[in-house]
Coordinates of C-alpha atoms (C1' of nucleotides) in Angstrom, one line a residue:
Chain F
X196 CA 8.2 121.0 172.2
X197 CA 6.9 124.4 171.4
X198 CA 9.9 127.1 171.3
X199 CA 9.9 128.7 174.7
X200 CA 10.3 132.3 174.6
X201 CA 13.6 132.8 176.9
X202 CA 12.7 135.3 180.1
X203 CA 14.0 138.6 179.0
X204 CA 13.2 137.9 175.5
X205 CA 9.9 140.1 176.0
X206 CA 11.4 142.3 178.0
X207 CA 14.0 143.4 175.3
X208 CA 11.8 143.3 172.4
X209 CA 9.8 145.8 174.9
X210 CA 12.5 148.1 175.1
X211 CA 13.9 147.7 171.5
X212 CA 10.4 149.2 170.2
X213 CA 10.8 152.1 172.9
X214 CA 13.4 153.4 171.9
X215 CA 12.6 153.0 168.4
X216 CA 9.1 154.8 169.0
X217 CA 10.5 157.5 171.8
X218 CA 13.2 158.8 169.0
X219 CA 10.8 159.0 166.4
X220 CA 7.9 160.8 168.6
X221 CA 9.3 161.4 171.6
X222 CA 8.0 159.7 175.3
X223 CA 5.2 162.5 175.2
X224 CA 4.0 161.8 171.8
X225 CA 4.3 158.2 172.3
X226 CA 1.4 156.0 174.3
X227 CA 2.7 152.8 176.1
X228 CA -0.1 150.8 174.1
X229 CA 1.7 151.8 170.6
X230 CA 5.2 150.3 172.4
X231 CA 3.2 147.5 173.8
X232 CA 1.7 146.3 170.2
X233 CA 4.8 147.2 168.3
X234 CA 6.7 144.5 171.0
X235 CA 3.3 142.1 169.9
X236 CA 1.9 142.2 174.1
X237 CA -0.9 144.0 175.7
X238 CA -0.5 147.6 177.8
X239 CA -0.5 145.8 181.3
X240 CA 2.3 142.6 180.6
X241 CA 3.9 146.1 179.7
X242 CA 3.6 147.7 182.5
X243 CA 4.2 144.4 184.7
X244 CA 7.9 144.4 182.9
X245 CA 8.5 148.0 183.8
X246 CA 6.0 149.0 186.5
X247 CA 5.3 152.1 184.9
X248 CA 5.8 154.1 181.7
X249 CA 8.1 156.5 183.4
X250 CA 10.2 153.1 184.4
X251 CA 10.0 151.9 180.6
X252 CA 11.7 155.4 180.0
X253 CA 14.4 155.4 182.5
X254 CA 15.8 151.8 181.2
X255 CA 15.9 153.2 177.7
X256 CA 17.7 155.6 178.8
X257 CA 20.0 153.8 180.9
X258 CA 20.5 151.1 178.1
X259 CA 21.4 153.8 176.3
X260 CA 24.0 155.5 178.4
X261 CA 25.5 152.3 179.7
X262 CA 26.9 151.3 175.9
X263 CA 28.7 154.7 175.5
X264 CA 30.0 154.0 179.4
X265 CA 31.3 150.4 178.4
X266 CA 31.9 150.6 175.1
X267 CA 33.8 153.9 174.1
X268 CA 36.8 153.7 176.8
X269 CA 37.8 150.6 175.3
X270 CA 38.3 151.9 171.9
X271 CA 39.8 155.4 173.2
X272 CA 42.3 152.8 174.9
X273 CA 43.2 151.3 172.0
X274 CA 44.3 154.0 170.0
X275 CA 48.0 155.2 171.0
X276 CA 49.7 157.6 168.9
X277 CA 48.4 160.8 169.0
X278 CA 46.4 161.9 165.5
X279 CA 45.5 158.1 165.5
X280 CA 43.7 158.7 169.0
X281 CA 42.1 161.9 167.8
X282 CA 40.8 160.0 164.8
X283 CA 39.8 156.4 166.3
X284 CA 38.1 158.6 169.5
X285 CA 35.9 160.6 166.9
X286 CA 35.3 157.4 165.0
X287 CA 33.9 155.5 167.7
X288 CA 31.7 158.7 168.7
X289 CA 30.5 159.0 165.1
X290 CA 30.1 155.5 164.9
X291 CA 28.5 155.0 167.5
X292 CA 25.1 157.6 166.8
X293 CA 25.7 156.8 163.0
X294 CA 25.0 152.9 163.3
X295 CA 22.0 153.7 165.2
X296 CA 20.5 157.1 164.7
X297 CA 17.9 156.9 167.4
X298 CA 20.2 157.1 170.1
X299 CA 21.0 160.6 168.7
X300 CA 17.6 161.5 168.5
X301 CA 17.0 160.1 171.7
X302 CA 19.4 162.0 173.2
X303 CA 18.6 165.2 172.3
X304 CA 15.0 165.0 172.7
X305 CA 16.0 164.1 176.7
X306 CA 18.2 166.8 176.9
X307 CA 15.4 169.1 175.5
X308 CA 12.4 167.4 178.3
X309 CA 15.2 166.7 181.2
X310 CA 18.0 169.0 181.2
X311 CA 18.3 168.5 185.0
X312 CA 18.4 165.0 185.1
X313 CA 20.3 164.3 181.6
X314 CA 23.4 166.8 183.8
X315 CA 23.0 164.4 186.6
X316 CA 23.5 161.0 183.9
X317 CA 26.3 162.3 181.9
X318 CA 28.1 163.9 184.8
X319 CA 27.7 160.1 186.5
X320 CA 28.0 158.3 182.8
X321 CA 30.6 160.2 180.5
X322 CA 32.8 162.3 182.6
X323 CA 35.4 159.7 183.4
X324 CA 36.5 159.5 179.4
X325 CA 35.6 163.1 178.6
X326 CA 38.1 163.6 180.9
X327 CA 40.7 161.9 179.0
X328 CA 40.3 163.8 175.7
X329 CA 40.6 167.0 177.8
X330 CA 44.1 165.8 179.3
X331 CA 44.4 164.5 175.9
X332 CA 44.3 167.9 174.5
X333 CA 45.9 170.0 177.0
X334 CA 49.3 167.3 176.8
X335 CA 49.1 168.3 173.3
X336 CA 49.1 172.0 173.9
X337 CA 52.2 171.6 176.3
X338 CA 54.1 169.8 173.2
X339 CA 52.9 172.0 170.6
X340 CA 51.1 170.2 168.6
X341 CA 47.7 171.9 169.0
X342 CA 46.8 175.2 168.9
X343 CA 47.0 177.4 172.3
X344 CA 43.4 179.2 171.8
X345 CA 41.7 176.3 172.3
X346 CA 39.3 176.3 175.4
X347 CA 39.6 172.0 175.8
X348 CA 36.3 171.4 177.9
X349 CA 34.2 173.9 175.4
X350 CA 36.2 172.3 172.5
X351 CA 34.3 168.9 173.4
X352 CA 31.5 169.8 173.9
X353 CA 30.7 172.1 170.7
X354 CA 32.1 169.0 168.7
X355 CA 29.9 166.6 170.1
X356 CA 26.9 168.7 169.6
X357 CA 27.7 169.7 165.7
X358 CA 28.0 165.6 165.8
X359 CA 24.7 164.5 167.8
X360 CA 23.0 167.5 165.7
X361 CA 23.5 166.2 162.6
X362 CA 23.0 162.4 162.3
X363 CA 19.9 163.6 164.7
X364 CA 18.9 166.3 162.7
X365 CA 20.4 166.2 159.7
X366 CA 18.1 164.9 157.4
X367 CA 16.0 168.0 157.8
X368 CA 18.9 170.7 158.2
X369 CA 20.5 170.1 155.2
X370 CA 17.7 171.9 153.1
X371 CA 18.1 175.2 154.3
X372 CA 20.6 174.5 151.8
X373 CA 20.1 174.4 147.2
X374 CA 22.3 172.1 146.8
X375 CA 22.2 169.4 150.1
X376 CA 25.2 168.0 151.0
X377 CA 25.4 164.3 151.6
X378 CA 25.4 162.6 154.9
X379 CA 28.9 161.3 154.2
X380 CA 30.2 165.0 153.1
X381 CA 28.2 165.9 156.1
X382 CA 31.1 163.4 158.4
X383 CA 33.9 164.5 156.3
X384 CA 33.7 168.2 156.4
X385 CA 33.4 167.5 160.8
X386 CA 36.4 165.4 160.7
X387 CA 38.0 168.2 158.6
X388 CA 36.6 170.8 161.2
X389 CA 37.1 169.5 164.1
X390 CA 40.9 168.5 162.5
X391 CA 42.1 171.6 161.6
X392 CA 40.6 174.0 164.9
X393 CA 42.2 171.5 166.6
X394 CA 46.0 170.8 165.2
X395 CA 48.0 173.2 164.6
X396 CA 48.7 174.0 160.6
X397 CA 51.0 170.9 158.8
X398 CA 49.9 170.6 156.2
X399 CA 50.3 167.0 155.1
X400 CA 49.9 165.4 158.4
X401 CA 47.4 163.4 157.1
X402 CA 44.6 163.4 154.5
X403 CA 46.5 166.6 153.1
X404 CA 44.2 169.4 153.2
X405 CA 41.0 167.8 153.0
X406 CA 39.7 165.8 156.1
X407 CA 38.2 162.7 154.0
X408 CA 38.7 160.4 156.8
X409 CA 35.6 158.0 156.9
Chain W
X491 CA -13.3 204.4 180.1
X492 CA -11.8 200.5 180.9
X493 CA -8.3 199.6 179.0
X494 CA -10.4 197.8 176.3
X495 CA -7.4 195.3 174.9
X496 CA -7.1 195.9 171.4
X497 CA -7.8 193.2 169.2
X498 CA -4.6 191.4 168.8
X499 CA -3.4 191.4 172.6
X500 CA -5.0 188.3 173.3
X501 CA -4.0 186.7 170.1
X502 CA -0.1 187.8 170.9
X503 CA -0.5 186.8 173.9
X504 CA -1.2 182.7 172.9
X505 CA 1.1 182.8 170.7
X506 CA 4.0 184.1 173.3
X507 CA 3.0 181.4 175.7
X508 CA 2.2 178.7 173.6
X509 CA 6.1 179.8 172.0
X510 CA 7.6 179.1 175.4
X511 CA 5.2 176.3 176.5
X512 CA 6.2 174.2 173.0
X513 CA 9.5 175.2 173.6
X514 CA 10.0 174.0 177.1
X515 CA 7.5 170.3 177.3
X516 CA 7.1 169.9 173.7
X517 CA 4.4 170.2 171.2
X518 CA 2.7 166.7 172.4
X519 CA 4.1 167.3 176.0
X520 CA 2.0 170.6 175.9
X521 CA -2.1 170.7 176.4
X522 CA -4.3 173.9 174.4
X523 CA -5.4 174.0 178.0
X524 CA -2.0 174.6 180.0
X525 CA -1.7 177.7 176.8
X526 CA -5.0 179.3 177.5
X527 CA -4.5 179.1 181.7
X528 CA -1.0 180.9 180.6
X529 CA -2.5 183.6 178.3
X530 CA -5.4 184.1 181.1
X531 CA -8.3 182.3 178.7
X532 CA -10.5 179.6 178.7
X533 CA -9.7 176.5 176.1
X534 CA -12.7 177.4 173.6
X535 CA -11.3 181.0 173.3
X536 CA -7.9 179.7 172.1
X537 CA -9.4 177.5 169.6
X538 CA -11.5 180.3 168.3
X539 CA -8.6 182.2 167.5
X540 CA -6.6 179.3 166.2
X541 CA -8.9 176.7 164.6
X542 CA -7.0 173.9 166.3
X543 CA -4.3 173.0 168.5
X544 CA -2.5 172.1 164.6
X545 CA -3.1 175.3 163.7
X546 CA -1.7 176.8 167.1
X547 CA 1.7 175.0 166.2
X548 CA 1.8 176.2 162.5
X549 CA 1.5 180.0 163.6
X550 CA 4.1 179.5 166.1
X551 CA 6.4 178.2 163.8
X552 CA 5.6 180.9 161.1
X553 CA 6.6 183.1 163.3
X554 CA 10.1 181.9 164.5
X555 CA 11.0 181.3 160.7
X556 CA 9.6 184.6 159.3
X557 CA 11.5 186.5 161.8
X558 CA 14.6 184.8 160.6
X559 CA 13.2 185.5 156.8
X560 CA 13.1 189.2 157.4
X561 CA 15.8 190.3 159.8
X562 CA 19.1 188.3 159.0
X563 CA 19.2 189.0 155.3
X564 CA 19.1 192.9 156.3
X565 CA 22.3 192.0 159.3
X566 CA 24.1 190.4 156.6
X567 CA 23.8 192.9 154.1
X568 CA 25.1 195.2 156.1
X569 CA 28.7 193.8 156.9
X570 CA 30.6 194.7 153.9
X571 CA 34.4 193.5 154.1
X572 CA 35.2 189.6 154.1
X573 CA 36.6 188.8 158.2
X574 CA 33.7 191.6 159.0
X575 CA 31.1 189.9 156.7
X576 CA 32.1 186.2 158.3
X577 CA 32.0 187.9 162.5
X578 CA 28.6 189.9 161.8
X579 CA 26.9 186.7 160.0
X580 CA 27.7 184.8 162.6
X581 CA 27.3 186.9 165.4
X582 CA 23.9 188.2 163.8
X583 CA 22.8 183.9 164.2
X584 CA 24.2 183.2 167.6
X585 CA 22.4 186.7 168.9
X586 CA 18.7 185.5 167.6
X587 CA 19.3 182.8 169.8
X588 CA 20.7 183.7 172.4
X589 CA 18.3 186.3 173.0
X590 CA 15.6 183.8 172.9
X591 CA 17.2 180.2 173.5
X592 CA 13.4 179.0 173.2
X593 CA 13.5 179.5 169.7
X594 CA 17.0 177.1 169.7
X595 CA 14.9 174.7 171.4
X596 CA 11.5 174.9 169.1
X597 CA 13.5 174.3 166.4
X598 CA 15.7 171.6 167.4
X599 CA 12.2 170.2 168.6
X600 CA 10.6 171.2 165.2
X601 CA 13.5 169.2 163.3
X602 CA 13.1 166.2 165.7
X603 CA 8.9 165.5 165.4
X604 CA 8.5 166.4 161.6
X605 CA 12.0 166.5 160.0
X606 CA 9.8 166.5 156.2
X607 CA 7.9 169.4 157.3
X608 CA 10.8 171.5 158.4
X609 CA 12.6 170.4 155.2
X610 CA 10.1 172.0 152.9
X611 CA 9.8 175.3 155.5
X612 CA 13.8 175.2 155.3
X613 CA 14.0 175.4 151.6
X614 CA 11.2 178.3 151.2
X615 CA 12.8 180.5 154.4
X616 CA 16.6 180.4 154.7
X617 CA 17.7 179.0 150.9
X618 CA 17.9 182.3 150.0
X619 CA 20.5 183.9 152.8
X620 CA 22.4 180.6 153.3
X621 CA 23.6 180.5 149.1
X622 CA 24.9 184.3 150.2
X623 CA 27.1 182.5 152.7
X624 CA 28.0 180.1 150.4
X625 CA 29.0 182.1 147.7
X626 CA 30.8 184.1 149.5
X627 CA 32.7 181.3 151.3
X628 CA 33.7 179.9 147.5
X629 CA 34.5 183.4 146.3
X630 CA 37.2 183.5 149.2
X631 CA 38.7 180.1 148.5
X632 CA 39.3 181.9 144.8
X633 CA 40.9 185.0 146.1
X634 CA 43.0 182.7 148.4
X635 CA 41.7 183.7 152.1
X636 CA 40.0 180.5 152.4
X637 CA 40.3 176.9 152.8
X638 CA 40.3 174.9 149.5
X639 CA 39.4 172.0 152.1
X640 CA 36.1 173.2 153.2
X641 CA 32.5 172.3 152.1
X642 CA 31.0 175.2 152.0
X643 CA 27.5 173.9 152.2
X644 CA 28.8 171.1 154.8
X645 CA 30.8 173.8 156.7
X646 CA 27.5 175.9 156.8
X647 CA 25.4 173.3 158.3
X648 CA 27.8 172.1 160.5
X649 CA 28.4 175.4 162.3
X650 CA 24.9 175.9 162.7
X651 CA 24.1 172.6 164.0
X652 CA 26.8 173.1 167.2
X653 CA 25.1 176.9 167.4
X654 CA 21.6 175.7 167.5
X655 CA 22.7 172.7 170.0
X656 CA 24.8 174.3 172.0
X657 CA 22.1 177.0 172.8
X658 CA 18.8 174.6 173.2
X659 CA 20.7 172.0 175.3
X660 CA 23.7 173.9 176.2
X661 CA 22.7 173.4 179.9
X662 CA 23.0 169.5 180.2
X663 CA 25.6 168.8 177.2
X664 CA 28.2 171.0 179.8
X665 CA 27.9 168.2 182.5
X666 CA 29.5 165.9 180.5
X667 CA 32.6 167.7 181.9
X668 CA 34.5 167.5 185.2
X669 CA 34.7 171.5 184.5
X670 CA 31.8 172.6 182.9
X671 CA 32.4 176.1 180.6
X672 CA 30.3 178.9 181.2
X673 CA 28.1 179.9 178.1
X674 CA 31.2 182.7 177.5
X675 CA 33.6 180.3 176.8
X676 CA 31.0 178.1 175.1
X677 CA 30.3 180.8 172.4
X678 CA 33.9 182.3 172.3
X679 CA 34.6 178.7 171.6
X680 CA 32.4 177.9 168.7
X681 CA 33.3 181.5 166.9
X682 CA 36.9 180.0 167.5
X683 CA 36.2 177.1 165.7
X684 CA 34.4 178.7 163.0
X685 CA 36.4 180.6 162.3
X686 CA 40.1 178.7 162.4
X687 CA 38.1 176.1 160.0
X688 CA 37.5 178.5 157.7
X689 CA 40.1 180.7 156.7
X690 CA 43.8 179.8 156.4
X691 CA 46.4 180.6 159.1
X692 CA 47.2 184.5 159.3
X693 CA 48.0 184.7 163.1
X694 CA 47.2 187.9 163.5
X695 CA 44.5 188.3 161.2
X696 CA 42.2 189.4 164.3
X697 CA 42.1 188.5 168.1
X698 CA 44.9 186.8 167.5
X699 CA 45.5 182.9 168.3
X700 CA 42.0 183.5 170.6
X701 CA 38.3 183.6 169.4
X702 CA 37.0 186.0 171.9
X703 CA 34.8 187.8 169.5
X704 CA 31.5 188.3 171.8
Chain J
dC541 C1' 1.1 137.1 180.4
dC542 C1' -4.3 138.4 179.5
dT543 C1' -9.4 140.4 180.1
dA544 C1' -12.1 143.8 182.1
dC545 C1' -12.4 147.9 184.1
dC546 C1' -11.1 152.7 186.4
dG547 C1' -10.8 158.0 186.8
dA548 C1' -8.5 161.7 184.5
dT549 C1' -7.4 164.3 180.8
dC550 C1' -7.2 165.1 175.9
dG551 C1' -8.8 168.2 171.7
dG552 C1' -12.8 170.0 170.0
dT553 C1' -18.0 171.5 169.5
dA554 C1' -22.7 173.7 170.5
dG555 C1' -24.7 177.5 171.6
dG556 C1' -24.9 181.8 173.2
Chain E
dC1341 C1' -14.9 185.7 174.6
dC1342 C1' -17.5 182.0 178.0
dT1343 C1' -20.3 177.7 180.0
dA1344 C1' -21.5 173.2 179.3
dC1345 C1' -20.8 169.2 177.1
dC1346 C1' -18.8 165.3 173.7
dG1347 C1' -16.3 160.9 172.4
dA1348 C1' -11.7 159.2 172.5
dT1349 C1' -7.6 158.1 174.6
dC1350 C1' -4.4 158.3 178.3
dG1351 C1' -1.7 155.6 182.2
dG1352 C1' -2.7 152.3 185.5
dT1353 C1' -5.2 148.5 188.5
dA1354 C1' -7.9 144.2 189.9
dG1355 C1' -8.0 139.7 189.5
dG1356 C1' -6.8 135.7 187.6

DNA sequence: CCTACCGATCGGTAGG
DNA sequence: CCTACCGATCGGTAGG
């Protein structure tokens, strides 16, 4: 007996290749007959799977948004004390775009072609654990453990961009430079940023005063 | 007499929409046709000016880097004392744009569809100014007003990667918050960060515990 | 899941 | 700076 293909076997090869292929060129730059041969099918079994291409792009994108939705509240929960759950929460976020760069590019090349829409997704997606690292850092503020200038909401956000930016971008950015850093000092010097503007100064809470954390 | 257009009008004129146009849909997402209807031209005449839609993108793009080439090194020459030097550099990069978020978003764009291409335009454009920051970031960690943790080239392209993302996508990235921050609070943020990062802890160095430098 | 076909739009050229 | 035209590729459909 010949080794049938199981349903949605096609299906995610289909989508594995799309996202591959829309983080690299972007959905624009990318034609649904370059998905459909990468995934080894013809252009309409594609579009039978997804209807259309703009279908094919939606469950990219929702495959994409539904990991950080299931995944990251689970770790954030894990972690208790409170550095630890600074340090396990940007883990898993680091983690998470650093295992599979794509979904960083991806990312920001939706926010750059869909800024509407990607506001309506995250606000849907990500605000119920955003919202615990605000409370997180506001609790924090109230014990005095972390600097009063903060703005919390623009605190998150700025992180998270310096983070998406640079596994997204980074190969490129780090030549305005001489001397390149590499992508690990890259990760350590935003743990070490992101650290220190956020604690207030002791300095051997942990790691001393460099923030080699990875 | 008729308000003959002098010879570069039309020329400006591409390149100003075909700026925004890139910008906004993307290089691929963009047609030489939806340029010329902007600029009030037929296809042909574009391509007579530019050679090819390739070549349309390359003048773009020299454009947005030589500005950067010619007017920052002047900004930053001017600031003369170290906390001075550090708020005029960086308000000098957040200002270009700000002014012009469409060059944020080229850019991020730019470093997203041909991150070897931007590498090479990197090193020839901003090398230069960037080793002034850096030099002057190690020159303060040896006279003791600065971090012994930091990277200085890290730290560089860190900063500018939550500047430029903050600016081309700052729109959607907000919405991952219950209580999105106005752009204000966004910037005042990321000067914040910047600079508690960078130098040690003298409270009341300037602006106090806050980083409302705008 | 495929072959065969569709109209529309793409970047670019000829010629003036 | 334009009109008229080119082959190639686009996303999508008919029909099986």
């Amino acid at each position: 007996m010949s080794a049938a293909p199981e349903p949605s076997d096609v299906r995610s090869r289909i989508l594995t290749e799309a996202t591959r292929l829309f983080a690299a060129r972007g959905y624009e730059g990318t034609s649904i007959q370059q998905v459909a041969a990468a995934a080894g099918i013809t252009r309409p079994t594609l579009i039978y799977h997804f209807g259309s291409k703009e279908g094919l792009r939606r469950e990219v994108l929702e495959q994409l948004l539904s990991h950080w939705r299931d995944d990251l509240p689970r770790v954030l929960a894990a972690a208790q004390t409170g550095t630890d759950r600074f340090r396990s929460a940007l883990d898993a976020v680091l983690s998470f775009f650093r295992d599979a760069p794509d979904r960083a590019r991806l990312l920001s090349r939706e926010m750059l072609d869909r800024p509407e829409e990607m506001t309506t997704l995250f606000a849907e997606h990500l605000q119920p654990w955003t919202s615990l690292i605000t409370d997180y850092i506001r609790r924090g503020q109230a014990e005095g453990r972390i600097r009063l200038g903060i703005d919390p909401e623009a605190y998150l956000v700025q992180i998270l961009h310096a983070a998406i930016g640079v596994i997204a971008t980074g190969g490129a950015t780090q030549h305005i430079l001489r001397d390149p850093p590499s992508a690990e000092r890259q990760l350590a010097e935003l743990f070490r940023i992101a650290k220190v503007s956020l604690f207030k100064d002791r300095p051997h809470d942990f790691g001393a005063s460099d923030g080699q954390l990875l």
